[in-house]
Short mmCIF file of C-alpha atoms in Angstrom, two decimals:
data_model
loop_
_atom_site.label_atom_id
_atom_site.label_comp_id
_atom_site.label_asym_id
_atom_site.label_seq_id
_atom_site.Cartn_x
_atom_site.Cartn_y
_atom_site.Cartn_z
CA UNK A 58 165.45 130.03 101.17
CA UNK A 59 162.28 128.25 101.80
CA UNK A 60 160.25 130.37 99.50
CA UNK A 61 162.77 129.38 96.66
CA UNK A 62 162.67 125.64 97.65
CA UNK A 63 158.97 125.52 97.39
CA UNK A 64 158.94 127.60 94.22
CA UNK A 65 161.44 125.30 92.54
CA UNK A 66 159.43 122.27 93.98
CA UNK A 67 156.17 123.55 92.32
CA UNK A 68 158.06 124.17 89.06
CA UNK A 69 159.33 120.69 88.93
CA UNK A 70 155.96 119.20 89.89
CA UNK A 71 154.05 121.19 87.31
CA UNK A 72 156.62 120.20 84.79
CA UNK A 73 155.38 116.54 85.29
CA UNK A 74 152.06 117.37 84.11
CA UNK A 75 152.68 119.81 81.15
CA UNK A 76 150.89 119.31 77.96
CA UNK A 77 153.64 117.77 76.15
CA UNK A 78 154.05 115.14 78.77
CA UNK A 79 150.54 113.79 77.65
CA UNK A 80 151.30 113.31 73.94
CA UNK A 81 155.14 112.86 73.53
CA UNK A 82 156.35 109.32 72.80
CA UNK A 83 156.09 107.25 75.79
CA UNK A 84 153.86 109.87 77.43
CA UNK A 85 150.97 109.52 79.81
CA UNK A 86 148.52 109.00 76.93
CA UNK A 87 150.59 106.08 75.44
CA UNK A 88 151.15 104.50 78.88
CA UNK A 89 147.37 104.78 79.86
CA UNK A 90 146.32 103.26 76.45
CA UNK A 91 148.34 100.26 77.12
CA UNK A 92 147.82 100.11 80.78
CA UNK A 93 144.03 100.74 81.31
CA UNK A 94 143.01 97.36 79.98
CA UNK A 95 145.60 95.81 82.07
CA UNK A 96 144.12 97.75 85.01
CA UNK A 97 140.75 96.39 84.03
CA UNK A 98 142.44 92.90 83.96
CA UNK A 99 143.82 93.42 87.48
CA UNK A 100 140.38 94.93 88.63
CA UNK A 101 138.75 91.51 87.35
CA UNK A 102 141.22 89.56 89.35
CA UNK A 103 140.64 91.73 92.39
CA UNK A 104 136.72 91.26 92.02
CA UNK A 105 137.33 87.38 91.74
CA UNK A 106 139.60 87.35 94.77
CA UNK A 107 137.49 89.87 96.76
CA UNK A 108 134.16 87.95 96.15
CA UNK A 109 135.85 84.52 96.89
CA UNK A 110 136.95 85.96 100.29
CA UNK A 111 133.87 87.91 101.00
CA UNK A 112 131.83 84.62 100.47
CA UNK A 113 134.25 82.64 102.58
CA UNK A 114 133.98 85.30 105.30
CA UNK A 115 130.14 85.13 105.20
CA UNK A 116 130.38 81.20 105.42
CA UNK A 117 133.16 81.04 108.27
CA UNK A 118 135.74 83.27 109.99
CA UNK A 119 137.98 80.35 110.13
CA UNK A 120 137.70 79.99 106.31
CA UNK A 121 138.79 83.56 105.61
CA UNK A 122 141.56 83.32 108.20
CA UNK A 123 142.64 80.02 106.14
CA UNK A 124 142.26 81.65 102.68
CA UNK A 125 144.95 84.12 102.96
CA UNK A 126 147.89 81.99 104.03
CA UNK A 127 146.89 79.09 101.67
CA UNK A 128 146.29 81.63 98.85
CA UNK A 129 149.53 83.35 99.34
CA UNK A 130 151.51 80.06 99.61
CA UNK A 131 149.88 78.81 96.33
CA UNK A 132 151.03 81.94 94.47
CA UNK A 133 154.60 81.60 96.01
CA UNK A 134 154.94 77.98 94.90
CA UNK A 135 153.79 78.86 91.29
CA UNK A 136 155.35 82.37 91.19
CA UNK A 137 158.85 81.25 89.80
CA UNK A 138 157.34 79.47 86.85
CA UNK A 139 154.53 82.02 86.13
CA UNK A 140 156.79 85.12 86.02
CA UNK A 141 159.47 83.12 84.01
CA UNK A 142 156.62 82.24 81.53
CA UNK A 143 155.43 85.89 81.49
CA UNK A 144 158.85 87.10 80.34
CA UNK A 145 157.57 85.97 76.95
CA UNK A 146 155.72 89.35 76.87
CA UNK A 147 159.07 91.31 77.34
CA UNK A 148 160.68 89.12 74.27
CA UNK A 149 157.49 89.77 72.23
CA UNK A 150 157.53 93.56 73.03
CA UNK A 151 161.23 93.91 71.76
CA UNK A 152 160.53 91.86 68.70
CA UNK A 153 157.43 94.02 67.99
CA UNK A 154 159.48 97.30 68.51
CA UNK A 155 162.00 95.86 65.98
CA UNK A 156 159.14 94.94 63.54
CA UNK A 157 160.00 91.26 63.53
CA UNK A 158 156.49 89.54 63.47
CA UNK A 159 157.72 85.87 63.02
CA UNK A 160 159.90 86.49 66.21
CA UNK A 161 156.53 87.48 68.13
CA UNK A 162 155.05 84.16 66.95
CA UNK A 163 157.86 82.02 67.81
CA UNK A 164 158.38 83.54 71.18
CA UNK A 165 154.61 82.78 72.07
CA UNK A 166 155.01 79.10 71.00
CA UNK A 167 158.08 78.49 72.91
CA UNK A 168 156.83 80.36 75.94
CA UNK A 169 153.75 77.94 75.60
CA UNK A 170 156.23 74.98 75.47
CA UNK A 171 157.80 76.18 78.50
CA UNK A 172 154.55 76.51 80.25
CA UNK A 173 153.32 73.14 79.26
CA UNK A 174 156.39 71.56 80.91
CA UNK A 175 155.81 73.60 84.03
CA UNK A 176 152.03 72.28 84.03
CA UNK A 177 153.20 68.64 83.83
CA UNK A 178 155.55 69.29 86.80
CA UNK A 179 153.25 71.26 89.03
CA UNK A 180 150.32 68.86 88.36
CA UNK A 181 152.04 66.32 90.71
CA UNK A 182 154.50 68.48 92.85
CA UNK A 183 152.08 71.23 93.80
CA UNK A 184 149.61 69.30 96.00
CA UNK A 185 152.08 67.12 97.67
CA UNK A 186 154.45 69.87 98.60
CA UNK A 187 151.78 72.28 99.62
CA UNK A 188 149.90 69.88 101.85
CA UNK A 189 153.10 68.91 103.57
CA UNK A 190 153.88 72.50 104.24
CA UNK A 191 150.49 73.34 105.46
CA UNK A 192 150.33 70.44 108.00
CA UNK A 193 153.59 71.58 109.63
CA UNK A 194 152.92 75.33 109.56
CA UNK A 195 151.91 75.61 113.34
CA UNK A 196 148.38 76.84 112.73
CA UNK A 197 145.50 75.32 114.80
CA UNK A 198 144.11 71.98 113.30
CA UNK A 199 140.84 73.55 112.02
CA UNK A 200 142.46 76.24 110.11
CA UNK A 201 145.14 73.96 108.73
CA UNK A 202 142.68 71.60 107.40
CA UNK A 203 140.79 74.48 105.58
CA UNK A 204 144.15 75.73 104.30
CA UNK A 205 144.73 72.48 102.74
CA UNK A 206 141.43 71.92 101.11
CA UNK A 207 141.70 75.41 99.55
CA UNK A 208 145.32 74.86 98.42
CA UNK A 209 144.58 71.39 96.66
CA UNK A 210 141.60 72.69 95.02
CA UNK A 211 143.47 75.55 93.42
CA UNK A 212 146.50 73.57 92.50
CA UNK A 213 145.24 73.05 88.78
CA UNK A 214 145.18 76.73 88.33
CA UNK A 215 148.97 76.98 88.14
CA UNK A 216 149.33 74.73 85.03
CA UNK A 217 146.46 76.46 83.36
CA UNK A 218 147.85 80.06 84.02
CA UNK A 219 151.41 79.12 82.91
CA UNK A 220 150.13 77.97 79.50
CA UNK A 221 147.63 80.69 79.19
CA UNK A 222 150.18 83.40 79.94
CA UNK A 223 152.39 82.64 76.93
CA UNK A 224 149.56 82.97 74.34
CA UNK A 225 148.38 86.15 76.20
CA UNK A 226 151.73 87.48 76.15
CA UNK A 227 151.67 87.45 72.36
CA UNK A 228 148.83 90.26 72.68
CA UNK A 229 150.28 91.91 75.71
CA UNK A 230 153.80 92.47 74.36
CA UNK A 231 152.32 94.07 71.11
CA UNK A 232 150.22 96.46 73.09
CA UNK A 233 146.94 94.47 72.45
CA UNK A 234 145.97 94.64 75.99
CA UNK A 235 142.18 95.24 75.49
CA UNK A 236 141.74 91.74 73.98
CA UNK A 237 143.69 90.25 77.17
CA UNK A 238 141.58 92.20 79.47
CA UNK A 239 138.51 90.82 77.64
CA UNK A 240 139.66 87.26 78.25
CA UNK A 241 140.22 87.99 82.07
CA UNK A 242 136.99 89.83 82.36
CA UNK A 243 135.08 86.66 80.93
CA UNK A 244 136.95 84.47 83.17
CA UNK A 245 135.74 86.74 86.16
CA UNK A 246 132.07 86.44 84.86
CA UNK A 247 132.57 82.58 85.01
CA UNK A 248 134.26 82.62 88.50
CA UNK A 249 132.06 84.83 90.57
CA UNK A 250 128.79 82.81 90.20
CA UNK A 251 130.82 79.65 90.49
CA UNK A 252 132.13 80.78 93.81
CA UNK A 253 128.58 81.52 95.03
CA UNK A 254 127.21 78.45 93.77
CA UNK A 255 129.97 75.96 95.07
CA UNK A 256 130.47 77.64 98.35
CA UNK A 257 127.00 77.82 99.59
CA UNK A 258 125.61 74.79 97.56
CA UNK A 259 123.21 76.20 95.04
CA UNK A 260 121.48 74.78 91.98
CA UNK A 261 121.15 71.51 93.94
CA UNK A 262 124.77 71.03 94.59
CA UNK A 263 125.92 70.45 98.13
CA UNK A 264 127.74 73.26 99.98
CA UNK A 265 131.58 72.85 99.74
CA UNK A 266 132.77 76.08 101.65
CA UNK A 267 136.35 76.82 101.06
CA UNK A 268 136.87 73.61 98.87
CA UNK A 269 134.23 75.05 96.48
CA UNK A 270 135.98 78.42 96.40
CA UNK A 271 139.23 76.76 95.33
CA UNK A 272 137.42 74.60 92.63
CA UNK A 273 135.68 77.80 91.27
CA UNK A 274 139.07 79.46 90.75
CA UNK A 275 140.31 76.29 88.90
CA UNK A 276 137.38 76.04 86.49
CA UNK A 277 137.66 79.54 85.73
CA UNK A 278 141.24 79.26 84.92
CA UNK A 279 140.60 76.43 82.56
CA UNK A 280 138.16 78.65 80.62
CA UNK A 281 140.40 81.46 80.29
CA UNK A 282 143.40 79.15 79.01
CA UNK A 283 141.25 77.49 76.41
CA UNK A 284 140.01 81.10 75.33
CA UNK A 285 143.57 82.42 74.95
CA UNK A 286 144.56 79.47 72.87
CA UNK A 287 141.59 79.99 70.58
CA UNK A 288 142.36 83.76 70.24
CA UNK A 289 145.98 83.38 69.46
CA UNK A 290 145.28 80.55 66.63
CA UNK A 291 142.40 82.66 65.21
CA UNK A 292 144.37 85.97 64.46
CA UNK A 293 144.88 87.17 60.91
CA UNK A 294 147.25 84.68 59.54
CA UNK A 295 148.58 87.09 56.77
CA UNK A 296 149.76 89.39 59.50
CA UNK A 297 150.98 86.97 62.16
CA UNK A 298 151.00 83.20 60.93
CA UNK A 299 150.44 81.85 64.49
CA UNK A 300 149.54 78.31 62.86
CA UNK A 301 152.99 78.09 61.73
CA UNK A 302 156.59 78.63 63.02
CA UNK A 303 155.54 76.17 65.92
CA UNK A 304 158.92 74.61 66.13
CA UNK A 305 160.69 74.28 69.43
CA UNK A 306 163.66 76.57 69.47
CA UNK A 307 166.03 76.26 72.40
CA UNK A 308 167.16 79.78 71.92
CA UNK A 309 163.95 81.22 73.02
CA UNK A 310 163.68 78.92 76.00
CA UNK A 311 167.27 79.91 76.75
CA UNK A 312 166.17 83.68 76.85
CA UNK A 313 163.16 82.76 79.07
CA UNK A 314 165.64 80.89 81.59
CA UNK A 315 168.26 83.51 81.33
CA UNK A 316 166.28 86.83 81.70
CA UNK A 317 162.90 85.34 82.99
CA UNK A 318 164.08 82.87 85.50
CA UNK A 319 165.85 85.58 87.67
CA UNK A 320 162.54 87.62 87.69
CA UNK A 321 160.69 84.56 88.61
CA UNK A 322 163.12 83.57 91.28
CA UNK A 323 162.85 87.16 92.69
CA UNK A 324 159.17 86.96 92.79
CA UNK A 325 159.16 83.37 94.32
CA UNK A 326 161.82 84.61 97.07
CA UNK A 327 159.72 87.70 97.99
CA UNK A 328 156.46 85.85 98.09
CA UNK A 329 158.03 82.80 99.99
CA UNK A 330 159.34 85.32 102.65
CA UNK A 331 156.06 86.96 102.75
CA UNK A 332 154.11 83.62 103.07
CA UNK A 333 156.35 82.67 105.94
CA UNK A 334 155.63 86.21 107.52
CA UNK A 335 151.88 85.48 107.27
CA UNK A 336 152.22 82.08 108.68
CA UNK A 337 154.19 83.54 111.63
CA UNK A 338 151.53 86.10 112.25
CA UNK A 339 149.08 83.16 112.70
CA UNK A 340 151.02 82.48 115.95
CA UNK A 341 150.02 85.77 117.21
CA UNK A 342 146.50 84.31 117.38
CA UNK A 343 143.46 83.49 114.97
CA UNK A 344 142.25 87.19 115.30
CA UNK A 345 145.74 88.46 114.02
CA UNK A 346 145.63 86.05 110.96
CA UNK A 347 142.10 86.95 110.10
CA UNK A 348 142.75 90.55 110.39
CA UNK A 349 145.84 90.09 107.95
CA UNK A 350 143.80 88.26 105.54
CA UNK A 351 140.87 90.84 105.50
CA UNK A 352 143.19 93.86 105.28
CA UNK A 353 145.21 92.42 102.32
CA UNK A 354 141.93 91.46 100.49
CA UNK A 355 140.74 95.10 101.09
CA UNK A 356 144.25 96.44 99.98
CA UNK A 357 143.60 94.78 96.70
CA UNK A 358 141.37 97.87 95.99
CA UNK A 359 144.21 100.13 96.97
CA UNK A 360 147.04 98.66 94.79
CA UNK A 361 144.66 97.33 91.99
CA UNK A 362 146.31 99.31 89.13
CA UNK A 363 149.82 98.34 90.26
CA UNK A 364 150.17 95.18 88.33
CA UNK A 365 148.72 96.54 85.35
CA UNK A 366 150.95 99.58 85.23
CA UNK A 367 154.00 97.52 86.08
CA UNK A 368 153.15 95.22 83.00
CA UNK A 369 152.49 98.39 80.90
CA UNK A 370 155.85 99.85 81.85
CA UNK A 371 157.66 96.70 81.16
CA UNK A 372 156.06 96.14 77.70
CA UNK A 373 156.42 99.94 76.69
CA UNK A 374 160.06 100.03 77.81
CA UNK A 375 160.65 96.88 75.93
CA UNK A 376 158.93 98.25 72.81
CA UNK A 377 161.07 101.50 72.76
CA UNK A 378 164.12 99.54 73.62
CA UNK A 379 163.44 97.33 70.38
CA UNK A 380 163.25 100.82 68.53
CA UNK A 381 166.55 101.82 70.06
CA UNK A 382 164.79 104.84 71.64
CA UNK A 383 166.61 104.44 75.17
CA UNK A 384 165.82 108.11 76.24
CA UNK A 385 162.11 107.47 75.76
CA UNK A 386 162.44 104.09 77.74
CA UNK A 387 164.16 105.89 80.37
CA UNK A 388 161.24 108.21 81.20
CA UNK A 389 158.31 105.75 81.11
CA UNK A 390 158.68 104.54 84.87
CA UNK A 391 158.34 108.11 86.39
CA UNK A 392 155.06 108.66 84.39
CA UNK A 393 153.59 105.28 85.21
CA UNK A 394 154.59 105.80 88.89
CA UNK A 395 152.73 109.31 88.98
CA UNK A 396 149.50 107.71 87.59
CA UNK A 397 149.68 104.88 90.17
CA UNK A 398 150.25 107.32 93.03
CA UNK A 399 147.01 109.32 92.10
CA UNK A 400 144.98 106.11 92.68
CA UNK A 401 146.73 105.18 95.64
CA UNK A 402 146.47 108.36 97.45
CA UNK A 403 142.62 108.32 96.61
CA UNK A 404 142.27 104.83 98.20
CA UNK A 405 144.12 106.21 101.25
CA UNK A 406 141.39 108.51 102.05
CA UNK A 407 139.14 105.42 102.67
CA UNK A 408 141.61 103.61 104.58
CA UNK A 409 142.16 106.66 106.92
CA UNK A 410 138.63 108.07 107.11
CA UNK A 411 136.17 105.20 106.63
CA UNK A 412 137.93 101.69 107.21
CA UNK A 413 135.02 100.45 109.04
CA UNK A 414 132.77 100.57 105.82
CA UNK A 415 135.20 98.36 104.02
CA UNK A 416 135.60 95.81 106.81
CA UNK A 417 131.75 95.45 107.18
CA UNK A 418 132.02 93.35 103.92
CA UNK A 419 133.66 90.66 105.82
CA UNK A 420 131.47 90.53 109.04
CA UNK A 421 130.48 86.78 109.06
CA UNK A 422 126.97 85.50 109.42
CA UNK A 423 128.34 82.83 111.68
CA UNK A 424 130.69 84.84 113.78
CA UNK A 425 128.55 84.36 116.93
CA UNK A 426 128.90 80.58 116.68
CA UNK A 427 132.70 80.64 116.72
CA UNK A 428 135.43 81.48 119.51
CA UNK A 429 136.94 84.40 117.31
CA UNK A 430 136.53 88.03 118.62
CA UNK A 431 135.62 89.98 115.66
CA UNK A 432 136.02 93.48 117.30
CA UNK A 433 139.57 92.60 117.85
CA UNK A 434 139.75 91.63 114.08
CA UNK A 435 138.49 94.90 113.28
CA UNK A 436 140.77 96.78 115.44
CA UNK A 437 143.72 95.04 113.91
CA UNK A 438 142.45 95.45 110.34
CA UNK A 439 142.26 99.38 110.89
CA UNK A 440 145.78 99.43 112.14
CA UNK A 441 147.13 97.46 109.15
CA UNK A 442 145.25 99.83 106.69
CA UNK A 443 146.77 102.72 108.41
CA UNK A 444 150.13 101.20 107.80
CA UNK A 445 149.05 100.60 104.06
CA UNK A 446 148.72 104.23 103.45
CA UNK A 447 152.59 104.39 103.63
CA UNK A 448 153.68 101.05 102.23
CA UNK A 449 151.46 101.14 99.22
CA UNK A 450 153.39 104.10 97.98
CA UNK A 451 156.73 102.38 98.62
CA UNK A 452 155.41 99.13 97.26
CA UNK A 453 154.16 101.23 94.10
CA UNK A 454 157.59 102.63 93.66
CA UNK A 455 159.54 99.33 93.63
CA UNK A 456 156.93 97.62 91.46
CA UNK A 457 157.02 100.19 88.84
CA UNK A 458 160.86 100.53 88.88
CA UNK A 459 161.04 96.72 88.79
CA UNK A 460 158.78 96.70 85.78
CA UNK A 461 161.09 99.17 84.03
CA UNK A 462 164.11 97.15 84.55
CA UNK A 463 162.20 93.85 83.56
CA UNK A 464 161.22 95.48 80.29
CA UNK A 465 165.13 95.98 79.60
CA UNK A 466 166.05 92.34 80.66
CA UNK A 467 167.72 93.68 83.95
CA UNK A 468 166.43 90.95 86.29
CA UNK A 469 169.62 89.64 88.08
CA UNK A 470 170.55 92.47 90.40
CA UNK A 471 166.73 93.09 91.19
CA UNK A 472 166.98 89.39 92.22
CA UNK A 473 169.82 89.73 94.62
CA UNK A 474 168.15 92.98 96.11
CA UNK A 475 165.04 90.94 96.87
CA UNK A 476 166.99 88.06 98.37
CA UNK A 477 168.86 90.34 100.65
CA UNK A 478 165.82 92.65 101.79
CA UNK A 479 163.48 89.71 102.30
CA UNK A 480 165.70 87.33 103.93
CA UNK A 481 168.00 89.65 105.92
CA UNK A 482 165.38 92.22 106.97
CA UNK A 483 161.86 90.83 106.73
CA UNK A 484 162.33 87.44 108.00
CA UNK A 485 164.66 87.93 110.83
CA UNK A 486 162.83 90.81 112.01
CA UNK A 487 159.55 89.00 111.99
CA UNK A 488 160.97 86.15 113.97
CA UNK A 489 162.29 88.63 116.66
CA UNK A 490 158.90 90.34 116.82
CA UNK A 491 156.76 87.15 116.83
CA UNK A 492 158.77 84.71 119.00
CA UNK A 493 161.00 86.94 121.16
CA UNK A 494 159.20 90.08 121.76
CA UNK A 495 155.77 88.88 121.32
CA UNK A 496 154.68 92.00 119.47
CA UNK A 497 151.41 93.09 118.18
CA UNK A 498 150.19 92.63 114.37
CA UNK A 499 150.61 96.36 114.01
CA UNK A 500 154.36 96.28 114.87
CA UNK A 501 154.82 93.27 112.52
CA UNK A 502 153.51 95.55 109.73
CA UNK A 503 155.69 98.52 110.85
CA UNK A 504 158.44 96.26 110.07
CA UNK A 505 156.94 95.30 106.77
CA UNK A 506 156.86 98.89 105.74
CA UNK A 507 160.49 99.54 106.62
CA UNK A 508 161.42 96.61 104.60
CA UNK A 509 159.61 97.72 101.60
CA UNK A 510 161.10 101.22 102.04
CA UNK A 511 164.61 99.63 101.84
CA UNK A 512 163.69 97.53 98.82
CA UNK A 513 162.13 100.40 96.91
CA UNK A 514 165.30 102.54 97.56
CA UNK A 515 167.64 99.72 96.30
CA UNK A 516 165.49 99.30 93.13
CA UNK A 517 165.62 103.18 92.44
CA UNK A 518 169.43 102.99 93.03
CA UNK A 519 169.73 100.15 90.50
CA UNK A 520 167.64 101.82 87.78
CA UNK A 521 169.68 105.12 88.37
CA UNK A 522 172.90 103.50 87.49
CA UNK A 523 171.82 103.04 83.71
CA UNK A 524 173.11 99.51 83.56
CA UNK A 525 169.75 98.49 81.88
CA UNK A 526 170.92 100.29 78.73
CA UNK A 527 173.65 97.96 78.03
CA UNK A 528 171.57 94.62 78.30
CA UNK A 529 170.74 92.92 74.96
CA UNK A 530 167.68 90.52 75.03
CA UNK A 531 167.48 90.12 71.28
CA UNK A 532 169.43 91.33 68.28
CA UNK A 533 168.29 94.77 67.44
CA UNK A 534 168.38 96.93 64.31
CA UNK A 535 170.79 99.62 64.01
CA UNK A 536 170.21 102.66 66.37
CA UNK A 537 167.79 105.32 65.03
CA UNK A 538 168.03 107.88 67.69
CA UNK A 539 165.52 109.67 69.77
CA UNK A 540 164.88 112.41 67.30
CA UNK A 541 162.41 114.88 68.78
CA UNK A 542 162.98 113.28 72.30
CA UNK A 543 166.51 114.49 72.56
CA UNK A 544 165.60 117.93 73.40
CA UNK A 545 163.05 116.97 76.02
CA UNK A 546 164.05 117.36 79.83
CA UNK A 547 164.85 114.10 81.47
CA UNK A 548 161.68 113.73 83.43
CA UNK A 549 161.70 110.47 85.42
#
């Protein structure tokens, strides 16, 4: 029996990587062609964040402790608007699959109008709301002041990013991801030296510390927004008339709100819950907070391809749905997930066998002048990274599955799943561990791992129901069938 089990397991596993899986429609080659520039994009974002945090850690351990909760809360408060605007890519992908070029242009312009309205709102609401939350989060006065400086300095990024996202979605949704990656890499090349100059006070400027780190991000986002607008307006007009069809259309904004808003709300709710968890971890001590900040920054390397593969999965799924090839769309998530697992398992080797090598990047030059015990920080980081070996695989599963559902416009049930797991498992469990049991930071991360497991399992269940096949985002051409894909085994 055991022999037959392993024989069947090996046969199934080898089937995932047979030659036809590489070249077939929606196969590894096509996924990677769309995904690798998005992975480069994610890498550039990771490098920007990593260098920002490393420079802050060199400057002061209190600043690196403040950067994580402030950064997490910043993304949380803008996430709803960013992800809602980002659903433009799915609409463009389905129009592209249906060969409707004017629809692609109109979707991008109306995504921009939505993003501009969001930018006007966030310009005033974000600094005021974020500052109030930070000053009442229970962290020490010094940490809270650093958090406020960082948050307010980064606030302009929200509006810039939402407006930029609509125009970049025009390229992402059509599979032109290399151009999108080039824009973000250029932004990285602007951001990294600006971080160094503004944090440490170079070229005759005063050292601004964590304030300079936030300002560097804002300037870099302004640069990428202007670049995205320029590229959009300069495409070949005979193919995609981007300087025309600029009218505001309510039907496009309605699609963003109807399909994109649940995805945005889902991301907001999840990140709000996690931001609250990070703040509660701060009540376990500055060492626990600094360790969480460092571990999550290191783990950006471990899950670096995840967002790129999520976006690629969403785009390719949307394109094949636009072509009415649902069987092809069904297989994309499994292939994307196997590509992601290969990276994550490699990164896990460093987490298990050489975590100190990664932690050493964050050893502060000024640690001896502060009251923080960096040896305790190091021990906590190692413990969190060991948990990351497990929760990264679970997180990858839920994100790729979520990308597949998002590409089909299935965003409402995932929203309910995210609400239930975040606010019925993660938040109450953390309150119990931090304020009642007074647990260690490692035990809090054990709970987080359990929460991600439940969330991933429910996402897989939702995808398995096949309800996404019946959702209509745009008016589609008559079904053309899946042709040569019909005979292929349903590998997912």
